Amino acid sequence: MHKTKIPYGSTQKPNNRAPYAKKVIAISSGKGGVGKSTVAANLAVGLAQMGLQVGLLDADIYGPSIPRLLGVETEKLRWNDDNKMIPSENFGIKVMSVGLTTPKSDTPLVWRSSVAVSALMQFLEDVAWGELDVLIIDMPPGTGDVQLTMAQELPLCGAVLVTTPQMLSTDDVSRAIVMFQDIHVPILGLVENMSYFIAPDTKKRYDIFGSGGAQKLCSTYTIPLLGQIPIKSDILNLSDQGKIAIALGEFETKKMYESIVRKIREVI
Ligand code: ADP
């Protein structure tokens, strides 16, 4: 991959490396493993189900799970006649990920952040995305270079943050909330994932990771709680098979994701 030169802009007056996208939304989290990529993939497919043209850029360079979630992990990068990379397509959305550039799914990406950022700029500029209503960016977890650069290089219309209820996760996501507020990116809301578990046999509810964490954060930082998604086996099993729960999951699972998608659609 050639290295793109990056003139760093400010986050108050960002550059626009994606003029083909009407709206750009970042999906972020405080830490890894909270289900951020799963939420990003379901929101992207949900917006496409509403008739929007949607692109999903996997910017989670150190844990690119989007290709597997969308069942395109065996596809290899292809170029068109204009020398642009052709995004993969599945479930009605266009997908690009560094995961598609490595020879095998277990090939580690050992990149300094400057190289990672250059690769992402290339994904914004040198991919044949076409005209998009929404470009969703699955950010790496935390508060680092990639988040900062994206906010400088794209007019982000907002960020959706994902957390689990326990304090270790809500502490981390509060740092991400403050960072986005500091860099002038509006926060569209918080999704609490793995909120609880309903035992399939007894229907008893278990608050495995505690409860009330996201609600408390939302009132502290005055941001909307977009939804609470329980731990569900259909979400886990479908994700492992490259199938998307909002399209192929159980009725209640679809409804939960759809309600979040509707709230986002209303504010963008
Ligand atoms: P992150 O992007 O935050 O690192 P992922 O989206 O990759 O996290 O999810 C981590 C794992 O948790 C995946 O195996 C995914 O299928 C699973 N998962 C995510 N959300 C749920 C849920 N609500 N119920 C059950 N499993 C989930």
Short mmCIF file of C-alpha atoms and ligand atoms in Angstrom, two decimals, residues 29 31-40 60 63 65 69 138-139 141 162 193-196 229-240 257, ligand 1:
data_model
loop_
_atom_site.label_atom_id
_atom_site.label_comp_id
_atom_site.label_asym_id
_atom_site.label_seq_id
_atom_site.Cartn_x
_atom_site.Cartn_y
_atom_site.Cartn_z
CA SER A 29 -16.33 1.91 22.38
CA LYS A 31 -12.67 -1.12 25.25
CA GLY A 32 -12.63 -4.19 23.03
CA GLY A 33 -14.97 -7.16 23.18
CA VAL A 34 -18.11 -5.23 24.10
CA GLY A 35 -19.83 -5.97 20.79
CA LYS A 36 -19.00 -2.74 18.96
CA SER A 37 -18.42 -4.38 15.56
CA THR A 38 -21.57 -6.47 15.92
CA VAL A 39 -23.56 -3.30 16.60
CA ALA A 40 -21.85 -1.51 13.67
CA ASP A 60 -10.67 -1.44 13.77
CA GLY A 63 -9.13 -6.47 15.43
CA SER A 65 -13.88 -8.54 12.62
CA LEU A 69 -19.38 -10.81 10.69
CA ASP A 138 -16.25 0.81 12.88
CA MET A 139 -13.55 2.54 14.94
CA PRO A 141 -11.80 0.83 20.77
CA VAL A 162 -21.17 0.88 22.68
CA ASN A 193 -24.78 -4.37 24.82
CA MET A 194 -24.84 -7.65 26.77
CA SER A 195 -27.17 -5.81 29.16
CA TYR A 196 -28.80 -8.90 30.63
CA ILE A 229 -29.35 -5.50 23.87
CA PRO A 230 -29.26 -8.68 25.96
CA ILE A 231 -26.78 -11.53 25.61
CA LYS A 232 -28.51 -13.76 23.05
CA SER A 233 -27.36 -16.98 21.49
CA ASP A 234 -28.78 -16.10 18.06
CA ILE A 235 -26.59 -12.95 17.96
CA LEU A 236 -23.48 -14.95 18.87
CA ASN A 237 -24.17 -17.92 16.59
CA LEU A 238 -25.17 -15.87 13.57
CA SER A 239 -22.13 -13.59 13.96
CA ASP A 240 -19.82 -16.59 13.93
CA TYR A 257 -31.80 -3.58 16.57
P1 ADP B 1 -15.88 -5.59 19.68
O1 ADP B 1 -16.06 -5.05 18.30
O2 ADP B 1 -16.36 -4.65 20.74
O3 ADP B 1 -14.48 -6.10 19.96
P2 ADP B 1 -17.48 -7.81 18.72
O4 ADP B 1 -18.60 -7.12 18.04
O5 ADP B 1 -16.40 -8.41 17.86
O6 ADP B 1 -16.82 -6.87 19.84
O7 ADP B 1 -18.17 -8.93 19.65
C1 ADP B 1 -17.39 -9.77 20.50
C2 ADP B 1 -18.09 -11.11 20.58
O8 ADP B 1 -19.31 -10.99 21.31
C3 ADP B 1 -18.48 -11.71 19.24
O9 ADP B 1 -18.26 -13.10 19.30
C4 ADP B 1 -19.97 -11.41 19.11
O10 ADP B 1 -20.64 -12.37 18.32
C5 ADP B 1 -20.40 -11.49 20.55
N1 ADP B 1 -21.57 -10.66 20.85
C6 ADP B 1 -21.71 -9.33 20.63
N2 ADP B 1 -22.91 -8.89 21.07
C7 ADP B 1 -23.55 -9.97 21.60
C8 ADP B 1 -24.82 -10.18 22.24
N3 ADP B 1 -25.65 -9.17 22.43
N4 ADP B 1 -25.14 -11.44 22.62
C9 ADP B 1 -24.28 -12.47 22.43
N5 ADP B 1 -23.07 -12.35 21.87
C10 ADP B 1 -22.70 -11.11 21.46
#
